[in-house]
PDB file of C-alpha atoms in Angstrom:
ATOM      1  CA  MET A 129    -152.585-137.325  -8.851  1.00  0.00           C
ATOM      2  CA  PRO A 130    -149.984-136.193  -6.090  1.00  0.00           C
ATOM      3  CA  ARG A 131    -149.529-138.322  -3.171  1.00  0.00           C
ATOM      4  CA  THR A 132    -150.154-136.713   0.352  1.00  0.00           C
ATOM      5  CA  ALA A 133    -147.566-136.866   3.313  1.00  0.00           C
ATOM      6  CA  SER A 134    -148.103-139.535   5.618  1.00  0.00           C
ATOM      7  CA  PRO A 135    -149.226-138.707   9.198  1.00  0.00           C
ATOM      8  CA  ALA A 136    -145.735-139.525  10.490  1.00  0.00           C
ATOM      9  CA  ARG A 137    -143.881-137.310   7.979  1.00  0.00           C
ATOM     10  CA  ARG A 138    -146.404-134.265   8.595  1.00  0.00           C
ATOM     11  CA  ARG A 139    -145.540-134.578  12.251  1.00  0.00           C
ATOM     12  CA  ARG A 140    -141.942-134.515  11.513  1.00  0.00           C
ATOM     13  CA  LEU A 141    -142.199-131.350   9.341  1.00  0.00           C
ATOM     14  CA  ILE A 142    -144.036-129.773  12.034  1.00  0.00           C
ATOM     15  CA  ARG A 143    -141.527-130.413  14.526  1.00  0.00           C
ATOM     16  CA  PHE A 144    -138.738-129.052  12.224  1.00  0.00           C
ATOM     17  CA  ALA A 145    -140.658-125.887  11.716  1.00  0.00           C
ATOM     18  CA  ALA A 146    -141.330-125.282  15.411  1.00  0.00           C
ATOM     19  CA  ALA A 147    -137.598-125.836  16.070  1.00  0.00           C
ATOM     20  CA  PHE A 148    -136.538-123.188  13.384  1.00  0.00           C
ATOM     21  CA  ALA A 149    -139.271-120.901  15.004  1.00  0.00           C
ATOM     22  CA  VAL A 150    -137.803-121.295  18.377  1.00  0.00           C
ATOM     23  CA  LEU A 151    -134.127-120.783  17.133  1.00  0.00           C
ATOM     24  CA  GLY A 152    -135.033-117.719  15.189  1.00  0.00           C
ATOM     25  CA  ALA A 153    -137.011-116.145  18.232  1.00  0.00           C
ATOM     26  CA  LEU A 154    -133.962-116.999  20.461  1.00  0.00           C
ATOM     27  CA  GLY A 155    -131.550-115.286  17.914  1.00  0.00           C
ATOM     28  CA  GLY A 156    -133.589-112.107  17.756  1.00  0.00           C
ATOM     29  CA  TYR A 157    -133.699-112.046  21.574  1.00  0.00           C
ATOM     30  CA  LEU A 158    -129.986-112.396  21.921  1.00  0.00           C
ATOM     31  CA  ALA A 159    -129.425-109.650  19.330  1.00  0.00           C
ATOM     32  CA  VAL A 160    -131.871-107.277  21.013  1.00  0.00           C
ATOM     33  CA  GLN A 161    -130.247-107.911  24.344  1.00  0.00           C
ATOM     34  CA  TYR A 162    -126.644-107.607  23.048  1.00  0.00           C
ATOM     35  CA  ASP A 163    -127.780-104.379  21.407  1.00  0.00           C
ATOM     36  CA  SER A 164    -129.531-102.799  24.354  1.00  0.00           C
ATOM     37  CA  SER A 165    -127.599-104.177  27.211  1.00  0.00           C
ATOM     38  CA  GLY A 166    -125.382-100.853  27.447  1.00  0.00           C
ATOM     39  CA  SER A 167    -122.126-102.969  27.534  1.00  0.00           C
ATOM     40  CA  LYS A 168    -121.688-103.056  23.770  1.00  0.00           C
ATOM     41  CA  ASN A 169    -123.123-100.393  21.640  1.00  0.00           C
ATOM     42  CA  PRO A 170    -123.149-101.497  17.855  1.00  0.00           C
ATOM     43  CA  PRO A 171    -121.147 -99.010  15.387  1.00  0.00           C
ATOM     44  CA  ARG A 172    -123.620 -96.176  14.250  1.00  0.00           C
ATOM     45  CA  CYS A 173    -124.302 -92.651  14.566  1.00  0.00           C
ATOM     46  CA  VAL A 174    -127.379 -90.851  16.009  1.00  0.00           C
ATOM     47  CA  VAL A 175    -128.842 -87.294  15.617  1.00  0.00           C
ATOM     48  CA  GLN A 176    -131.211 -86.321  18.255  1.00  0.00           C
ATOM     49  CA  ALA A 177    -132.965 -83.039  18.862  1.00  0.00           C
ATOM     50  CA  SER A 178    -135.733 -81.935  21.368  1.00  0.00           C
ATOM     51  CA  ASP A 179    -138.419 -79.560  20.692  1.00  0.00           C
ATOM     52  CA  GLY A 180    -137.833 -77.740  23.745  1.00  0.00           C
ATOM     53  CA  ASP A 181    -139.309 -77.830  27.516  1.00  0.00           C
ATOM     54  CA  GLY A 182    -140.880 -81.350  27.704  1.00  0.00           C
ATOM     55  CA  GLY A 183    -141.408 -81.425  23.833  1.00  0.00           C
ATOM     56  CA  THR A 184    -140.942 -84.292  21.556  1.00  0.00           C
ATOM     57  CA  SER A 185    -137.543 -85.576  20.496  1.00  0.00           C
ATOM     58  CA  HIS A 186    -136.705 -86.475  16.924  1.00  0.00           C
ATOM     59  CA  THR A 187    -134.141 -89.093  16.343  1.00  0.00           C
ATOM     60  CA  TYR A 188    -132.413 -90.271  13.186  1.00  0.00           C
ATOM     61  CA  GLU A 189    -130.052 -93.236  13.315  1.00  0.00           C
ATOM     62  CA  MET A 190    -127.643 -94.225  10.438  1.00  0.00           C
ATOM     63  CA  SER A 191    -124.621 -96.118   9.901  1.00  0.00           C
ATOM     64  CA  LEU A 192    -121.085 -94.670  10.016  1.00  0.00           C
ATOM     65  CA  ALA A 193    -120.462 -94.919   6.343  1.00  0.00           C
ATOM     66  CA  GLN A 194    -123.845 -92.979   5.789  1.00  0.00           C
ATOM     67  CA  ALA A 195    -122.774 -90.417   8.372  1.00  0.00           C
ATOM     68  CA  VAL A 196    -119.486 -89.549   6.553  1.00  0.00           C
ATOM     69  CA  ASN A 197    -121.354 -89.070   3.396  1.00  0.00           C
ATOM     70  CA  ALA A 198    -124.110 -86.821   5.022  1.00  0.00           C
ATOM     71  CA  ALA A 199    -121.346 -84.819   6.624  1.00  0.00           C
ATOM     72  CA  THR A 200    -119.329 -84.520   3.174  1.00  0.00           C
ATOM     73  CA  ILE A 201    -122.844 -83.164   1.473  1.00  0.00           C
ATOM     74  CA  SER A 202    -123.341 -80.657   4.330  1.00  0.00           C
ATOM     75  CA  ALA A 203    -119.435 -79.449   4.335  1.00  0.00           C
ATOM     76  CA  VAL A 204    -119.702 -79.130   0.497  1.00  0.00           C
ATOM     77  CA  GLY A 205    -122.863 -76.937   0.641  1.00  0.00           C
ATOM     78  CA  THR A 206    -121.538 -74.691   3.140  1.00  0.00           C
ATOM     79  CA  THR A 207    -118.235 -74.000   1.896  1.00  0.00           C
ATOM     80  CA  ARG A 208    -120.163 -72.952  -1.340  1.00  0.00           C
ATOM     81  CA  GLY A 209    -122.004 -70.621   0.772  1.00  0.00           C
ATOM     82  CA  MET A 210    -125.301 -72.361   0.239  1.00  0.00           C
ATOM     83  CA  PRO A 211    -127.812 -71.805   3.265  1.00  0.00           C
ATOM     84  CA  GLU A 212    -129.012 -74.725   5.590  1.00  0.00           C
ATOM     85  CA  ARG A 213    -132.059 -75.181   3.377  1.00  0.00           C
ATOM     86  CA  ALA A 214    -129.728 -76.159   0.351  1.00  0.00           C
ATOM     87  CA  VAL A 215    -128.136 -78.722   2.772  1.00  0.00           C
ATOM     88  CA  THR A 216    -131.643 -80.007   3.905  1.00  0.00           C
ATOM     89  CA  ILE A 217    -132.784 -80.280  -0.031  1.00  0.00           C
ATOM     90  CA  ALA A 218    -129.361 -82.079  -0.810  1.00  0.00           C
ATOM     91  CA  LEU A 219    -129.609 -84.428   2.163  1.00  0.00           C
ATOM     92  CA  ALA A 220    -133.140 -85.394   1.432  1.00  0.00           C
ATOM     93  CA  THR A 221    -132.567 -85.866  -2.201  1.00  0.00           C
ATOM     94  CA  ALA A 222    -129.430 -88.381  -1.328  1.00  0.00           C
ATOM     95  CA  LEU A 223    -131.780 -90.009   1.229  1.00  0.00           C
ATOM     96  CA  GLN A 224    -134.299 -91.039  -1.627  1.00  0.00           C
ATOM     97  CA  GLU A 225    -131.729 -91.857  -4.452  1.00  0.00           C
ATOM     98  CA  SER A 226    -129.189 -93.804  -2.286  1.00  0.00           C
ATOM     99  CA  THR A 227    -130.161 -93.974   1.367  1.00  0.00           C
ATOM    100  CA  LEU A 228    -126.657 -92.050   1.872  1.00  0.00           C
ATOM    101  CA  ARG A 229    -124.902 -94.906   0.354  1.00  0.00           C
ATOM    102  CA  ASN A 230    -122.073 -93.991  -2.302  1.00  0.00           C
ATOM    103  CA  ILE A 231    -123.334 -97.126  -4.393  1.00  0.00           C
ATOM    104  CA  ASP A 232    -121.633 -97.952  -8.046  1.00  0.00           C
ATOM    105  CA  TYR A 233    -125.076 -99.057  -9.640  1.00  0.00           C
ATOM    106  CA  GLY A 234    -128.558 -97.704 -10.414  1.00  0.00           C
ATOM    107  CA  ASP A 235    -131.207 -97.159 -12.924  1.00  0.00           C
ATOM    108  CA  ARG A 236    -129.390 -97.361 -16.444  1.00  0.00           C
ATOM    109  CA  ASP A 237    -126.242 -95.558 -15.791  1.00  0.00           C
ATOM    110  CA  SER A 238    -126.858 -93.918 -12.600  1.00  0.00           C
ATOM    111  CA  LEU A 239    -124.182 -93.838  -9.939  1.00  0.00           C
ATOM    112  CA  GLY A 240    -123.344 -92.306  -6.606  1.00  0.00           C
ATOM    113  CA  LEU A 241    -125.109 -90.551  -3.680  1.00  0.00           C
ATOM    114  CA  PHE A 242    -127.326 -88.572  -6.102  1.00  0.00           C
ATOM    115  CA  GLN A 243    -127.662 -91.161  -8.659  1.00  0.00           C
ATOM    116  CA  GLN A 244    -126.376 -89.056 -11.290  1.00  0.00           C
ATOM    117  CA  ARG A 245    -125.668 -90.124 -14.836  1.00  0.00           C
ATOM    118  CA  PRO A 246    -122.584 -89.913 -16.885  1.00  0.00           C
ATOM    119  CA  SER A 247    -124.572 -89.846 -20.255  1.00  0.00           C
ATOM    120  CA  GLN A 248    -126.436 -86.830 -19.241  1.00  0.00           C
ATOM    121  CA  GLY A 249    -123.407 -84.795 -18.663  1.00  0.00           C
ATOM    122  CA  TRP A 250    -123.054 -84.961 -14.767  1.00  0.00           C
ATOM    123  CA  GLY A 251    -119.399 -86.106 -14.964  1.00  0.00           C
ATOM    124  CA  THR A 252    -117.414 -89.274 -15.602  1.00  0.00           C
ATOM    125  CA  PRO A 253    -118.233 -92.493 -13.424  1.00  0.00           C
ATOM    126  CA  ALA A 254    -115.062 -91.894 -11.354  1.00  0.00           C
ATOM    127  CA  GLN A 255    -116.047 -88.287 -10.666  1.00  0.00           C
ATOM    128  CA  LEU A 256    -119.546 -89.117  -9.872  1.00  0.00           C
ATOM    129  CA  MET A 257    -118.212 -91.841  -7.186  1.00  0.00           C
ATOM    130  CA  ASP A 258    -116.505 -89.187  -5.275  1.00  0.00           C
ATOM    131  CA  PRO A 259    -119.084 -87.636  -2.609  1.00  0.00           C
ATOM    132  CA  VAL A 260    -117.389 -84.274  -2.963  1.00  0.00           C
ATOM    133  CA  TYR A 261    -117.589 -83.937  -6.540  1.00  0.00           C
ATOM    134  CA  SER A 262    -121.114 -85.476  -6.858  1.00  0.00           C
ATOM    135  CA  SER A 263    -122.250 -83.003  -3.897  1.00  0.00           C
ATOM    136  CA  GLY A 264    -120.766 -80.017  -5.912  1.00  0.00           C
ATOM    137  CA  GLU A 265    -122.757 -81.004  -9.108  1.00  0.00           C
ATOM    138  CA  PHE A 266    -125.882 -81.285  -7.269  1.00  0.00           C
ATOM    139  CA  TYR A 267    -125.424 -77.751  -5.456  1.00  0.00           C
ATOM    140  CA  ASP A 268    -124.443 -76.139  -8.790  1.00  0.00           C
ATOM    141  CA  HIS A 269    -127.626 -77.240 -10.555  1.00  0.00           C
ATOM    142  CA  LEU A 270    -129.794 -76.355  -7.470  1.00  0.00           C
ATOM    143  CA  ALA A 271    -128.424 -72.760  -7.359  1.00  0.00           C
ATOM    144  CA  GLU A 272    -129.457 -72.350 -11.011  1.00  0.00           C
ATOM    145  CA  VAL A 273    -133.098 -72.939  -9.775  1.00  0.00           C
ATOM    146  CA  PRO A 274    -134.842 -69.645  -9.073  1.00  0.00           C
ATOM    147  CA  GLY A 275    -135.962 -69.019  -5.524  1.00  0.00           C
ATOM    148  CA  TYR A 276    -135.160 -72.660  -4.615  1.00  0.00           C
ATOM    149  CA  SER A 277    -135.066 -71.948  -0.913  1.00  0.00           C
ATOM    150  CA  ARG A 278    -138.709 -70.814  -1.105  1.00  0.00           C
ATOM    151  CA  LEU A 279    -140.007 -73.816  -3.074  1.00  0.00           C
ATOM    152  CA  PRO A 280    -141.268 -77.024  -1.603  1.00  0.00           C
ATOM    153  CA  LEU A 281    -138.518 -79.112  -1.200  1.00  0.00           C
ATOM    154  CA  THR A 282    -139.912 -81.996  -3.418  1.00  0.00           C
ATOM    155  CA  VAL A 283    -140.097 -79.295  -6.298  1.00  0.00           C
ATOM    156  CA  ALA A 284    -136.666 -77.955  -5.730  1.00  0.00           C
ATOM    157  CA  ALA A 285    -135.192 -81.352  -5.660  1.00  0.00           C
ATOM    158  CA  GLN A 286    -137.058 -82.458  -8.738  1.00  0.00           C
ATOM    159  CA  ARG A 287    -135.903 -79.496 -10.826  1.00  0.00           C
ATOM    160  CA  VAL A 288    -132.491 -80.751 -10.152  1.00  0.00           C
ATOM    161  CA  GLN A 289    -132.951 -84.448 -10.482  1.00  0.00           C
ATOM    162  CA  ARG A 290    -135.997 -84.986 -13.164  1.00  0.00           C
ATOM    163  CA  SER A 291    -136.909 -88.089 -11.000  1.00  0.00           C
ATOM    164  CA  GLY A 292    -139.818 -90.364 -12.477  1.00  0.00           C
ATOM    165  CA  PHE A 293    -141.133 -90.187  -8.847  1.00  0.00           C
ATOM    166  CA  PRO A 294    -140.955 -86.494  -8.030  1.00  0.00           C
ATOM    167  CA  GLN A 295    -143.009 -86.578  -4.882  1.00  0.00           C
ATOM    168  CA  ALA A 296    -140.815 -89.323  -3.065  1.00  0.00           C
ATOM    169  CA  TYR A 297    -138.294 -86.567  -1.751  1.00  0.00           C
ATOM    170  CA  ALA A 298    -141.061 -84.955   0.571  1.00  0.00           C
ATOM    171  CA  LYS A 299    -141.142 -88.099   3.035  1.00  0.00           C
ATOM    172  CA  HIS A 300    -137.421 -87.404   3.721  1.00  0.00           C
ATOM    173  CA  GLU A 301    -137.744 -83.903   4.772  1.00  0.00           C
ATOM    174  CA  PRO A 302    -137.989 -84.130   8.402  1.00  0.00           C
ATOM    175  CA  ASP A 303    -134.867 -86.463   8.848  1.00  0.00           C
ATOM    176  CA  ALA A 304    -133.058 -84.200   6.234  1.00  0.00           C
ATOM    177  CA  ALA A 305    -133.959 -81.036   8.328  1.00  0.00           C
ATOM    178  CA  LEU A 306    -132.871 -82.950  11.358  1.00  0.00           C
ATOM    179  CA  LEU A 307    -129.308 -83.732   9.924  1.00  0.00           C
ATOM    180  CA  ALA A 308    -128.740 -80.416   8.288  1.00  0.00           C
ATOM    181  CA  ALA A 309    -129.409 -78.675  11.725  1.00  0.00           C
ATOM    182  CA  ALA A 310    -126.624 -80.654  13.172  1.00  0.00           C
ATOM    183  CA  LEU A 311    -124.405 -80.869  10.527  1.00  0.00           C
ATOM    184  CA  THR A 312    -124.209 -77.318   9.639  1.00  0.00           C
ATOM    185  CA  GLY A 313    -123.662 -76.626  13.362  1.00  0.00           C
ATOM    186  CA  ARG A 314    -126.770 -75.076  14.465  1.00  0.00           C
ATOM    187  CA  ARG A 315    -127.542 -77.440  16.940  1.00  0.00           C
ATOM    188  CA  PRO A 316    -124.508 -78.305  19.037  1.00  0.00           C
ATOM    189  CA  ALA A 317    -123.504 -81.840  20.107  1.00  0.00           C
ATOM    190  CA  SER A 318    -126.475 -83.294  18.502  1.00  0.00           C
ATOM    191  CA  LEU A 319    -124.446 -85.816  16.280  1.00  0.00           C
ATOM    192  CA  ASN A 320    -123.185 -88.850  18.163  1.00  0.00           C
ATOM    193  CA  CYS A 321    -121.303 -91.831  16.728  1.00  0.00           C
ATOM    194  CA  THR A 322    -120.222 -94.797  18.347  1.00  0.00           C
ATOM    195  CA  PRO A 323    -117.265 -96.325  16.099  1.00  0.00           C
ATOM    196  CA  SER A 324    -115.985 -99.872  16.426  1.00  0.00           C
ATOM    197  CA  THR A 325    -113.257-100.258  18.953  1.00  0.00           C
ATOM    198  CA  ALA A 326    -111.155-102.865  16.722  1.00  0.00           C
ATOM    199  CA  THR A 327    -107.488-102.402  17.266  1.00  0.00           C
ATOM    200  CA  ALA A 328    -106.667-104.045  13.975  1.00  0.00           C
ATOM    201  CA  ASP A 329    -107.198-100.797  12.403  1.00  0.00           C
ATOM    202  CA  GLY A 330    -103.882 -99.434  13.738  1.00  0.00           C
ATOM    203  CA  PRO A 331    -103.411 -95.667  14.818  1.00  0.00           C
ATOM    204  CA  GLY A 332    -105.013 -92.764  13.083  1.00  0.00           C
ATOM    205  CA  ASP A 333    -103.105 -90.153  10.604  1.00  0.00           C
ATOM    206  CA  ALA A 334    -103.263 -86.615  11.548  1.00  0.00           C
ATOM    207  CA  ALA A 335    -101.991 -85.722   7.984  1.00  0.00           C
ATOM    208  CA  ARG A 336    -104.988 -87.490   6.530  1.00  0.00           C
ATOM    209  CA  VAL A 337    -107.502 -85.675   8.647  1.00  0.00           C
ATOM    210  CA  ARG A 338    -105.897 -82.767   7.299  1.00  0.00           C
ATOM    211  CA  THR A 339    -106.324 -83.790   3.840  1.00  0.00           C
ATOM    212  CA  GLU A 340    -109.946 -84.664   4.151  1.00  0.00           C
ATOM    213  CA  LEU A 341    -110.744 -81.373   5.971  1.00  0.00           C
ATOM    214  CA  VAL A 342    -109.473 -79.565   3.047  1.00  0.00           C
ATOM    215  CA  ARG A 343    -111.173 -81.689   0.447  1.00  0.00           C
ATOM    216  CA  ALA A 344    -114.645 -81.333   2.196  1.00  0.00           C
ATOM    217  CA  PHE A 345    -114.301 -77.555   3.295  1.00  0.00           C
ATOM    218  CA  GLY A 346    -111.473 -76.081   0.995  1.00  0.00           C
ATOM    219  CA  LYS A 347    -108.033 -75.144   1.489  1.00  0.00           C
ATOM    220  CA  ASP A 348    -109.083 -72.040   3.600  1.00  0.00           C
ATOM    221  CA  VAL A 349    -110.241 -74.322   6.420  1.00  0.00           C
ATOM    222  CA  LEU A 350    -106.580 -74.533   7.620  1.00  0.00           C
ATOM    223  CA  PRO A 351    -104.012 -72.164   7.855  1.00  0.00           C
ATOM    224  CA  GLY A 352    -100.783 -72.775   6.078  1.00  0.00           C
ATOM    225  CA  ALA A 353     -98.728 -73.730   8.969  1.00  0.00           C
ATOM    226  CA  VAL A 354    -101.583 -76.177  10.400  1.00  0.00           C
ATOM    227  CA  ALA A 355    -102.139 -77.598   6.663  1.00  0.00           C
ATOM    228  CA  ALA A 356     -98.556 -78.447   6.413  1.00  0.00           C
ATOM    229  CA  GLY A 357     -98.541 -80.687   9.789  1.00  0.00           C
ATOM    230  CA  ALA A 358     -97.275 -77.990  12.283  1.00  0.00           C
ATOM    231  CA  SER A 359     -99.789 -78.982  15.155  1.00  0.00           C
ATOM    232  CA  ALA A 360     -99.098 -82.045  17.454  1.00  0.00           C
ATOM    233  CA  ALA A 361     -98.333 -85.317  15.649  1.00  0.00           C
ATOM    234  CA  SER A 362    -101.663 -86.950  16.870  1.00  0.00           C
ATOM    235  CA  THR A 363    -104.009 -83.595  16.962  1.00  0.00           C
ATOM    236  CA  VAL A 364    -105.245 -81.384  14.493  1.00  0.00           C
ATOM    237  CA  SER A 365    -106.346 -77.863  15.570  1.00  0.00           C
ATOM    238  CA  VAL A 366    -108.864 -76.091  13.473  1.00  0.00           C
ATOM    239  CA  PRO A 367    -109.137 -72.480  13.850  1.00  0.00           C
ATOM    240  CA  VAL A 368    -112.712 -71.118  14.398  1.00  0.00           C
ATOM    241  CA  PRO A 369    -113.191 -67.496  13.101  1.00  0.00           C
ATOM    242  CA  ALA A 370    -114.706 -65.414  15.975  1.00  0.00           C
ATOM    243  CA  ALA A 371    -116.999 -63.627  13.493  1.00  0.00           C
ATOM    244  CA  ALA A 372    -118.736 -66.966  12.352  1.00  0.00           C
ATOM    245  CA  ALA A 373    -122.477 -67.080  13.103  1.00  0.00           C
ATOM    246  CA  ARG A 374    -123.548 -68.046  16.549  1.00  0.00           C
ATOM    247  CA  SER A 375    -124.878 -71.612  17.409  1.00  0.00           C
ATOM    248  CA  GLU A 376    -127.568 -72.364  20.008  1.00  0.00           C
ATOM    249  CA  ASP A 377    -124.886 -73.276  22.354  1.00  0.00           C
ATOM    250  CA  LYS A 378    -123.900 -70.164  24.717  1.00  0.00           C
ATOM    251  CA  GLY A 379    -122.841 -68.187  21.949  1.00  0.00           C
ATOM    252  CA  ALA A 380    -120.215 -70.471  20.495  1.00  0.00           C
ATOM    253  CA  PRO A 381    -119.616 -70.049  16.603  1.00  0.00           C
ATOM    254  CA  GLN A 382    -121.626 -72.536  14.376  1.00  0.00           C
ATOM    255  CA  ARG A 383    -118.743 -72.978  12.298  1.00  0.00           C
ATOM    256  CA  GLY A 384    -116.939 -74.782  15.166  1.00  0.00           C
ATOM    257  CA  TRP A 385    -119.853 -77.011  15.798  1.00  0.00           C
ATOM    258  CA  GLU A 386    -119.923 -78.054  12.014  1.00  0.00           C
ATOM    259  CA  LEU A 387    -116.381 -78.696  12.139  1.00  0.00           C
ATOM    260  CA  ALA A 388    -116.795 -80.819  15.207  1.00  0.00           C
ATOM    261  CA  HIS A 389    -119.831 -82.673  13.972  1.00  0.00           C
ATOM    262  CA  TRP A 390    -117.830 -83.639  10.686  1.00  0.00           C
ATOM    263  CA  ALA A 391    -114.951 -85.001  12.625  1.00  0.00           C
ATOM    264  CA  VAL A 392    -117.151 -87.148  14.922  1.00  0.00           C
ATOM    265  CA  ALA A 393    -119.002 -88.462  11.620  1.00  0.00           C
ATOM    266  CA  GLN A 394    -115.430 -89.118  10.382  1.00  0.00           C
ATOM    267  CA  SER A 395    -114.405 -90.931  13.536  1.00  0.00           C
ATOM    268  CA  GLU A 396    -114.344 -94.597  12.225  1.00  0.00           C
ATOM    269  CA  ALA A 397    -113.014 -93.742   8.873  1.00  0.00           C
ATOM    270  CA  LEU A 398    -110.036 -91.437  10.104  1.00  0.00           C
ATOM    271  CA  ARG A 399    -109.750 -93.046  13.532  1.00  0.00           C
ATOM    272  CA  ILE A 400    -110.449 -90.140  15.316  1.00  0.00           C
ATOM    273  CA  GLU A 401    -110.897 -90.494  19.188  1.00  0.00           C
ATOM    274  CA  ARG A 402    -111.566 -87.198  20.633  1.00  0.00           C
ATOM    275  CA  VAL A 403    -112.818 -84.088  19.577  1.00  0.00           C
ATOM    276  CA  SER A 404    -112.816 -80.812  21.702  1.00  0.00           C
ATOM    277  CA  TYR A 405    -114.974 -77.779  21.010  1.00  0.00           C
ATOM    278  CA  ALA A 406    -116.109 -75.087  23.378  1.00  0.00           C
ATOM    279  CA  ASP A 407    -116.907 -76.650  26.551  1.00  0.00           C
ATOM    280  CA  ARG A 408    -117.584 -79.933  25.141  1.00  0.00           C
ATOM    281  CA  VAL A 409    -115.570 -83.211  24.574  1.00  0.00           C
ATOM    282  CA  TRP A 410    -116.504 -86.095  22.625  1.00  0.00           C
ATOM    283  CA  ASP A 411    -114.848 -89.489  23.393  1.00  0.00           C
ATOM    284  CA  ALA A 412    -115.169 -92.350  20.888  1.00  0.00           C
ATOM    285  CA  GLY A 413    -116.167 -94.784  23.789  1.00  0.00           C
ATOM    286  CA  SER A 414    -118.690 -92.575  25.512  1.00  0.00           C
ATOM    287  CA  GLY A 415    -119.903 -89.499  23.645  1.00  0.00           C
ATOM    288  CA  TRP A 416    -120.308 -86.001  24.568  1.00  0.00           C
ATOM    289  CA  ARG A 417    -119.632 -84.613  27.950  1.00  0.00           C
ATOM    290  CA  THR A 418    -119.332 -81.019  29.270  1.00  0.00           C
ATOM    291  CA  GLU A 419    -115.740 -80.155  30.468  1.00  0.00           C
ATOM    292  CA  ARG A 420    -115.010 -76.611  31.692  1.00  0.00           C
ATOM    293  CA  ALA A 421    -112.241 -74.976  29.824  1.00  0.00           C
ATOM    294  CA  LYS A 422    -108.892 -75.863  30.701  1.00  0.00           C
ATOM    295  CA  GLY A 423    -106.557 -73.621  28.902  1.00  0.00           C
ATOM    296  CA  LYS A 424    -106.274 -74.384  25.154  1.00  0.00           C
ATOM    297  CA  GLU A 425    -107.843 -77.926  25.424  1.00  0.00           C
ATOM    298  CA  THR A 426    -111.431 -76.496  25.234  1.00  0.00           C
ATOM    299  CA  GLY A 427    -112.689 -72.984  24.225  1.00  0.00           C
ATOM    300  CA  THR A 428    -114.396 -71.514  21.071  1.00  0.00           C
ATOM    301  CA  THR A 429    -111.306 -70.418  19.248  1.00  0.00           C
ATOM    302  CA  ALA A 430    -110.537 -73.899  17.747  1.00  0.00           C
ATOM    303  CA  VAL A 431    -111.801 -77.495  17.122  1.00  0.00           C
ATOM    304  CA  ARG A 432    -109.442 -80.015  18.424  1.00  0.00           C
ATOM    305  CA  ILE A 433    -109.236 -83.369  16.499  1.00  0.00           C
ATOM    306  CA  GLN A 434    -107.167 -86.099  18.148  1.00  0.00           C
ATOM    307  CA  VAL A 435    -106.792 -89.322  16.443  1.00  0.00           C
ATOM    308  CA  ALA A 436    -105.976 -92.902  17.938  1.00  0.00           C
ATOM    309  CA  GLN A 437    -102.403 -93.499  18.896  1.00  0.00           C
TER     310      GLN A 437
END
């Protein structure tokens, strides 16, 4: 028969439990105060859109790494000429399969953002861990689904993925649609990221920005001279075709906002400290602000991406 604890021992256990509870509550309180004080925002990205005059606001928050992956998925889709609906389907799928994290594990041999399987012919493990490649594979398969843009999202995604839980994609549609509207450039200045301010990371590299732009958007995103590094040492200027579709922001080309949001999403990874487009400027420390055109600093003809020096 087990022995019961003595009254003194029970009292000691109760005191220890109470002390741990107090410490836990204090830690949680301090974390909330640190996060919400306004003096120090944690590294993150937020997409926000309002339904209109006095309407409700829909917000989605993600880590900086998730934002990089979401921006890559969108860029690969639009570069292939896929519509915003296709980007929404791809983002919802990645939200379900990996929570927008490029993971190197999964069910059986599943890998990457979309949990694609080398054994099923999707590619080599190294390829599937490349977000550009894996996104391209998803879009290639989606394009083969007849009428995918008119199908319910969960049906279109399932015909690509062949998941054991086909209804799971549906719950991600609102967040995916919000992300797609921002990342394709239809909703201007709706993505804001707060990168870390650690100086140990060193300066940014404009050449690397150009390399990643070409990887995500294809070689036509930069003219030959710009791609070769003819722009300023710390700044990349990305031309925006005047004939690009117009966004919801004073007629500015949607393509420009797509590129601007891609750069903001990459701010931590590529050490980007400023992005300028139309009459808006994004700074790593303060987010978006309106700044009336000053010569070539703003304007709708180019997106200017400045890296840390």
